[in-house]
Short mmCIF file of C-alpha atoms and ligand atoms in Angstrom, two decimals:
data_model
loop_
_atom_site.label_atom_id
_atom_site.label_comp_id
_atom_site.label_asym_id
_atom_site.label_seq_id
_atom_site.Cartn_x
_atom_site.Cartn_y
_atom_site.Cartn_z
CA MET A 1 -49.04 26.47 -27.50
CA ASN A 2 -51.61 27.38 -24.91
CA THR A 3 -51.65 30.49 -22.77
CA LYS A 4 -52.81 30.19 -19.19
CA GLU A 5 -54.17 33.02 -17.10
CA ILE A 6 -55.75 30.96 -14.37
CA GLU A 7 -55.70 31.82 -10.69
CA LEU A 8 -52.63 33.98 -10.78
CA VAL A 9 -52.46 35.00 -7.15
CA PRO A 10 -49.80 37.33 -5.78
CA VAL A 11 -49.27 35.69 -2.41
CA HIS A 12 -46.94 38.26 -0.94
CA GLU A 13 -46.64 41.51 -2.73
CA GLY A 14 -43.76 43.81 -3.38
CA ARG A 15 -41.53 42.37 -0.70
CA ALA A 16 -38.57 41.18 -2.69
CA LEU A 17 -35.99 43.37 -4.37
CA LEU A 18 -34.73 40.28 -6.15
CA GLY A 19 -36.94 37.32 -5.26
CA GLU A 20 -35.42 34.04 -6.37
CA GLY A 21 -34.93 30.34 -5.80
CA PRO A 22 -38.26 29.15 -4.36
CA ILE A 23 -38.29 25.74 -2.65
CA TRP A 24 -41.08 23.62 -1.15
CA VAL A 25 -40.44 21.85 2.14
CA ALA A 26 -43.18 19.22 2.32
CA ALA A 27 -42.55 18.27 5.96
CA SER A 28 -43.37 21.79 7.20
CA GLY A 29 -45.64 22.83 4.33
CA LEU A 30 -43.59 26.01 3.83
CA ILE A 31 -42.29 27.85 0.76
CA TYR A 32 -38.85 29.41 1.19
CA THR A 33 -37.60 32.03 -1.25
CA VAL A 34 -34.45 34.11 -1.23
CA ASP A 35 -34.37 37.87 -1.69
CA ILE A 36 -30.83 38.22 -2.96
CA GLU A 37 -30.52 42.00 -2.76
CA GLY A 38 -32.76 42.17 0.29
CA LYS A 39 -30.23 39.89 2.06
CA LYS A 40 -32.95 37.69 3.49
CA VAL A 41 -34.87 34.45 3.21
CA ASP A 42 -38.68 34.77 3.11
CA VAL A 43 -40.76 31.94 4.54
CA TYR A 44 -44.31 31.81 3.17
CA ASP A 45 -46.90 29.64 4.89
CA PRO A 46 -49.73 28.81 2.45
CA ALA A 47 -51.91 27.65 5.36
CA THR A 48 -51.95 31.10 7.00
CA GLY A 49 -50.91 33.39 4.16
CA GLU A 50 -48.22 34.83 6.45
CA THR A 51 -44.63 35.53 5.45
CA ARG A 52 -41.80 35.43 7.97
CA ILE A 53 -38.46 37.06 7.20
CA ILE A 54 -35.07 35.62 8.13
CA SER A 55 -32.46 38.36 7.69
CA VAL A 56 -29.01 36.93 6.98
CA GLY A 57 -26.97 40.13 6.57
CA PHE A 58 -25.41 39.25 3.21
CA ARG A 59 -26.66 38.49 -0.28
CA VAL A 60 -28.13 35.02 -0.45
CA GLY A 61 -28.39 33.38 -3.88
CA ALA A 62 -30.04 30.07 -3.05
CA VAL A 63 -31.61 28.02 -0.27
CA VAL A 64 -32.11 24.25 -0.07
CA PRO A 65 -33.50 22.04 2.69
CA ARG A 66 -31.05 19.80 4.55
CA GLU A 67 -32.02 16.21 5.26
CA GLN A 68 -30.57 16.28 8.78
CA GLY A 69 -32.65 19.41 9.51
CA GLY A 70 -32.46 23.12 8.79
CA LEU A 71 -31.38 24.69 5.54
CA VAL A 72 -28.28 25.28 3.45
CA ILE A 73 -27.88 28.71 1.90
CA ALA A 74 -25.44 30.07 -0.66
CA GLY A 75 -24.10 33.41 0.59
CA GLU A 76 -21.79 35.89 -1.08
CA ASP A 77 -18.59 33.99 -0.33
CA GLY A 78 -19.59 30.46 0.58
CA LEU A 79 -22.17 27.96 1.73
CA TYR A 80 -23.71 28.05 5.19
CA ALA A 81 -26.01 25.93 7.33
CA LEU A 82 -28.93 28.10 8.44
CA ASP A 83 -31.17 27.27 11.39
CA PRO A 84 -34.51 28.77 10.30
CA GLU A 85 -35.78 28.94 13.88
CA THR A 86 -32.90 30.92 15.40
CA GLY A 87 -31.34 32.42 12.25
CA SER A 88 -27.93 31.09 13.32
CA LEU A 89 -25.38 30.43 10.60
CA GLU A 90 -22.51 27.97 10.37
CA ALA A 91 -19.93 28.03 7.56
CA MET A 92 -19.85 24.83 5.52
CA ALA A 93 -17.68 25.40 2.43
CA LYS A 94 -15.91 28.23 0.63
CA PRO A 95 -14.48 28.22 -2.89
CA THR A 96 -10.80 29.18 -3.01
CA ASN A 97 -10.41 30.71 -6.47
CA GLU A 98 -13.35 33.07 -6.81
CA PRO A 99 -12.54 36.51 -8.27
CA ASN A 100 -13.22 39.53 -6.05
CA GLY A 101 -16.73 40.86 -6.50
CA ASN A 102 -18.29 37.48 -7.20
CA ARG A 103 -21.22 36.06 -5.27
CA PHE A 104 -23.19 32.84 -5.26
CA ASN A 105 -26.41 32.70 -7.28
CA ASP A 106 -28.97 29.98 -8.08
CA GLY A 107 -28.56 26.43 -6.73
CA LYS A 108 -30.38 23.12 -6.31
CA CYS A 109 -29.79 19.53 -5.17
CA ASP A 110 -29.37 16.65 -7.60
CA PRO A 111 -31.27 13.35 -7.21
CA LYS A 112 -28.47 12.01 -4.94
CA GLY A 113 -28.72 15.04 -2.65
CA ARG A 114 -25.54 16.84 -3.74
CA PHE A 115 -25.89 20.65 -3.76
CA TRP A 116 -25.11 22.32 -7.11
CA VAL A 117 -24.71 26.10 -6.99
CA GLY A 118 -23.02 28.66 -9.22
CA THR A 119 -21.41 32.06 -8.93
CA MET A 120 -21.46 35.31 -10.89
CA SER A 121 -19.74 38.68 -10.90
CA MET A 122 -21.84 41.29 -9.09
CA THR A 123 -21.00 43.67 -11.94
CA GLU A 124 -21.82 40.91 -14.44
CA ASN A 125 -18.27 40.68 -15.82
CA PRO A 126 -18.39 38.02 -18.54
CA LYS A 127 -17.34 34.43 -17.87
CA GLN A 128 -16.15 35.09 -14.32
CA GLY A 129 -18.48 32.57 -12.64
CA THR A 130 -18.28 28.86 -11.91
CA LEU A 131 -20.83 26.11 -11.29
CA TYR A 132 -19.89 24.09 -8.19
CA ARG A 133 -20.98 20.78 -6.75
CA LEU A 134 -21.02 20.30 -2.97
CA ASP A 135 -20.65 16.57 -2.34
CA LEU A 136 -22.14 14.72 0.61
CA ASP A 137 -18.71 14.73 2.30
CA GLY A 138 -18.76 18.56 2.33
CA GLN A 139 -16.12 18.94 -0.42
CA LEU A 140 -16.78 21.64 -3.00
CA HIS A 141 -15.83 20.85 -6.63
CA SER A 142 -15.61 23.24 -9.57
CA ILE A 143 -17.60 21.72 -12.46
CA VAL A 144 -18.30 24.33 -15.16
CA SER A 145 -16.08 27.42 -15.41
CA GLY A 146 -16.40 30.49 -17.65
CA VAL A 147 -20.03 31.10 -16.71
CA THR A 148 -21.41 34.66 -16.61
CA ILE A 149 -24.66 34.40 -14.58
CA SER A 150 -25.07 30.84 -13.29
CA ASN A 151 -28.80 30.15 -13.04
CA GLY A 152 -31.50 27.51 -13.54
CA LEU A 153 -30.79 23.91 -12.80
CA ALA A 154 -32.91 20.76 -13.19
CA TRP A 155 -32.49 17.00 -13.53
CA ASN A 156 -34.85 14.66 -15.38
CA ALA A 157 -36.68 11.84 -13.58
CA ALA A 158 -34.27 9.17 -14.84
CA GLY A 159 -31.43 11.21 -13.30
CA ASP A 160 -29.30 10.93 -16.44
CA THR A 161 -29.78 14.44 -17.86
CA PHE A 162 -28.96 17.82 -16.34
CA TYR A 163 -30.39 21.10 -17.64
CA TYR A 164 -28.56 24.37 -17.04
CA ILE A 165 -28.85 28.08 -17.83
CA ASP A 166 -26.13 30.73 -18.07
CA THR A 167 -28.57 33.64 -18.42
CA PRO A 168 -26.76 36.05 -20.82
CA THR A 169 -26.28 33.27 -23.39
CA ASN A 170 -30.12 33.15 -23.68
CA GLU A 171 -29.66 29.39 -23.97
CA ILE A 172 -30.93 26.37 -22.07
CA MET A 173 -28.32 23.61 -22.22
CA ALA A 174 -28.53 19.89 -21.55
CA TYR A 175 -25.74 17.59 -20.35
CA ASP A 176 -25.52 13.86 -19.88
CA TYR A 177 -25.39 13.27 -16.13
CA ASP A 178 -23.66 10.43 -14.32
CA ALA A 179 -25.59 10.25 -11.07
CA GLU A 180 -23.03 7.95 -9.45
CA THR A 181 -20.01 10.18 -10.00
CA GLY A 182 -21.78 13.55 -10.37
CA GLU A 183 -20.00 14.19 -13.68
CA LEU A 184 -21.38 16.12 -16.68
CA SER A 185 -20.62 15.41 -20.33
CA HIS A 186 -21.91 16.03 -23.86
CA ALA A 187 -23.15 19.63 -23.53
CA ARG A 188 -25.79 20.50 -26.11
CA LEU A 189 -28.36 23.21 -26.83
CA VAL A 190 -32.00 22.65 -25.84
CA THR A 191 -33.29 26.02 -27.03
CA ARG A 192 -32.37 29.68 -27.34
CA PHE A 193 -34.68 32.53 -26.29
CA SER A 194 -35.60 35.22 -28.80
CA SER A 195 -35.16 38.84 -27.68
CA GLU A 196 -38.95 39.12 -27.28
CA GLU A 197 -38.85 36.24 -24.79
CA GLY A 198 -36.27 37.89 -22.52
CA SER A 199 -33.54 35.77 -20.94
CA PRO A 200 -33.89 32.39 -19.19
CA ASP A 201 -33.35 32.58 -15.41
CA GLY A 202 -34.45 29.96 -12.87
CA MET A 203 -36.35 26.78 -13.73
CA THR A 204 -37.95 23.62 -12.42
CA ILE A 205 -39.06 20.35 -13.99
CA ASP A 206 -42.44 18.60 -13.84
CA ALA A 207 -43.35 14.93 -13.49
CA GLU A 208 -43.49 14.63 -17.30
CA ASP A 209 -39.88 15.85 -17.66
CA LYS A 210 -40.92 19.22 -19.10
CA LEU A 211 -39.08 22.37 -18.03
CA TRP A 212 -40.80 25.40 -16.44
CA VAL A 213 -38.55 28.36 -17.12
CA ALA A 214 -38.74 31.91 -15.73
CA HIS A 215 -38.18 34.68 -18.30
CA TRP A 216 -36.12 37.61 -16.99
CA GLY A 217 -37.34 40.59 -19.01
CA GLY A 218 -39.98 38.39 -20.65
CA TRP A 219 -43.06 38.80 -18.40
CA ARG A 220 -43.76 35.03 -18.26
CA VAL A 221 -43.02 31.47 -17.31
CA SER A 222 -42.92 28.89 -20.11
CA ARG A 223 -43.34 25.15 -20.10
CA ILE A 224 -40.75 23.87 -22.56
CA ASP A 225 -40.31 20.37 -23.99
CA PRO A 226 -36.54 19.84 -23.74
CA ALA A 227 -36.68 17.17 -26.47
CA THR A 228 -37.91 19.64 -29.09
CA GLY A 229 -37.58 23.14 -27.59
CA GLU A 230 -41.34 23.62 -28.06
CA ARG A 231 -43.03 26.22 -25.81
CA MET A 232 -45.97 24.09 -24.66
CA THR A 233 -47.58 26.58 -22.27
CA VAL A 234 -47.01 30.25 -21.50
CA ILE A 235 -48.07 31.87 -18.23
CA PRO A 236 -48.11 35.67 -18.58
CA LEU A 237 -47.17 37.59 -15.42
CA PRO A 238 -47.73 41.23 -14.44
CA ALA A 239 -44.02 41.63 -13.75
CA GLN A 240 -41.25 42.08 -16.30
CA ASN A 241 -38.49 40.27 -14.45
CA VAL A 242 -39.59 36.73 -13.63
CA THR A 243 -36.83 34.86 -11.83
CA SER A 244 -37.72 31.27 -10.88
CA CYS A 245 -40.47 28.81 -10.00
CA VAL A 246 -41.15 25.63 -8.02
CA PHE A 247 -43.96 23.11 -7.63
CA ALA A 248 -45.49 22.85 -4.18
CA GLY A 249 -48.50 21.74 -2.18
CA GLU A 250 -49.56 18.26 -1.10
CA ASP A 251 -50.40 17.32 -4.68
CA LEU A 252 -47.35 19.17 -6.12
CA MET A 253 -49.71 21.03 -8.46
CA ASP A 254 -49.28 24.59 -7.18
CA LEU A 255 -46.61 26.48 -9.11
CA TYR A 256 -44.99 29.30 -7.11
CA ILE A 257 -43.21 31.97 -9.14
CA THR A 258 -40.72 34.60 -7.93
CA THR A 259 -40.21 38.05 -9.46
CA ALA A 260 -37.98 41.08 -8.94
CA ARG A 261 -38.26 44.83 -8.35
CA THR A 262 -34.57 45.61 -8.67
CA GLY A 263 -33.53 47.54 -11.77
CA LEU A 264 -37.02 48.89 -12.48
CA SER A 265 -37.55 52.64 -12.74
CA GLU A 266 -40.19 54.51 -10.71
CA ASP A 267 -42.40 54.56 -13.81
CA GLN A 268 -41.96 50.84 -14.39
CA LEU A 269 -42.71 50.09 -10.74
CA ALA A 270 -45.89 52.16 -11.00
CA GLU A 271 -46.93 50.01 -13.98
CA GLN A 272 -45.92 46.76 -12.21
CA PRO A 273 -47.12 47.12 -8.63
CA HIS A 274 -46.83 43.34 -8.13
CA ALA A 275 -43.15 43.20 -9.18
CA GLY A 276 -41.16 41.49 -6.45
CA GLY A 277 -44.18 39.45 -5.42
CA LEU A 278 -44.50 35.71 -5.10
CA PHE A 279 -47.24 34.32 -7.36
CA ARG A 280 -49.15 31.06 -7.36
CA ILE A 281 -51.02 29.31 -10.13
CA ARG A 282 -52.35 25.80 -10.72
CA PRO A 283 -51.25 24.98 -14.25
CA GLY A 284 -52.85 21.52 -14.26
CA VAL A 285 -49.57 19.59 -14.26
CA ARG A 286 -47.91 17.70 -11.42
CA GLY A 287 -44.43 18.81 -10.45
CA THR A 288 -41.46 17.22 -8.73
CA SER A 289 -40.39 17.59 -5.10
CA THR A 290 -37.66 19.88 -3.86
CA ILE A 291 -34.64 17.69 -3.07
CA ALA A 292 -32.72 18.18 0.19
CA TYR A 293 -28.95 18.24 0.69
CA ARG A 294 -27.97 14.88 2.16
CA GLY A 295 -24.55 15.84 3.53
ZN1 LIG B 301 -31.73 33.42 -11.09
#
């Protein structure tokens, strides 16, 4: 295992209460992240170093680009089209059987452009969440129920395997994936985090089909071989709660990493002044592109 401490740049500091779900929109060269508890989407422009804030007025768990233009966000109670220029919102889909006190959390598009996004109880009641799939016709389907904190999602390059994290299980799971029907089968364990590693949160996948997983409570991002569970690379971060990551840049070799301030005491915040920041490193591996919703 090799440990990388190269070029770890906090690109916008201390802005996010709960920074999450970074995406790279190649056409505009922008990085979007959500700040779930800050009820906003942050738009970072690597060319200028500036961050623009889009306030949405409710908790936002995930953002994805939309092929026809604009963005899709997962709000507290449903999915919305967001115009990033005007901030205007349009309801797209709402689940019908969500328990009170649930909200949407992490989400991502599959290789066919369907939007997968899960829910969780805001008080973290066990097994109250569901992983949904928004098809290209706008219909929302319940896929995995009994989830506690629905988090990281990734598909391999062949499009036949789906990786998924329900954070409190401390496990990364794999499923067989039928890209034509969008169905999952044959759930199996990839790896389980030790208590020293924290809990797995968001993740992305590189061009060599290796997972890059954010460690909530674990001060790091790890590159993990899903075939063996091996931790191939560890990137230490100066923030305890690391939430997600994405590859970006023209060469897809910049890794952007989100972190959180929420839940840290005054003393912890004093020790982690960069907590909540967005970080960038070049780990020397090419990533995969952020996929847009095609509905
Ligand atoms: Zn997360």
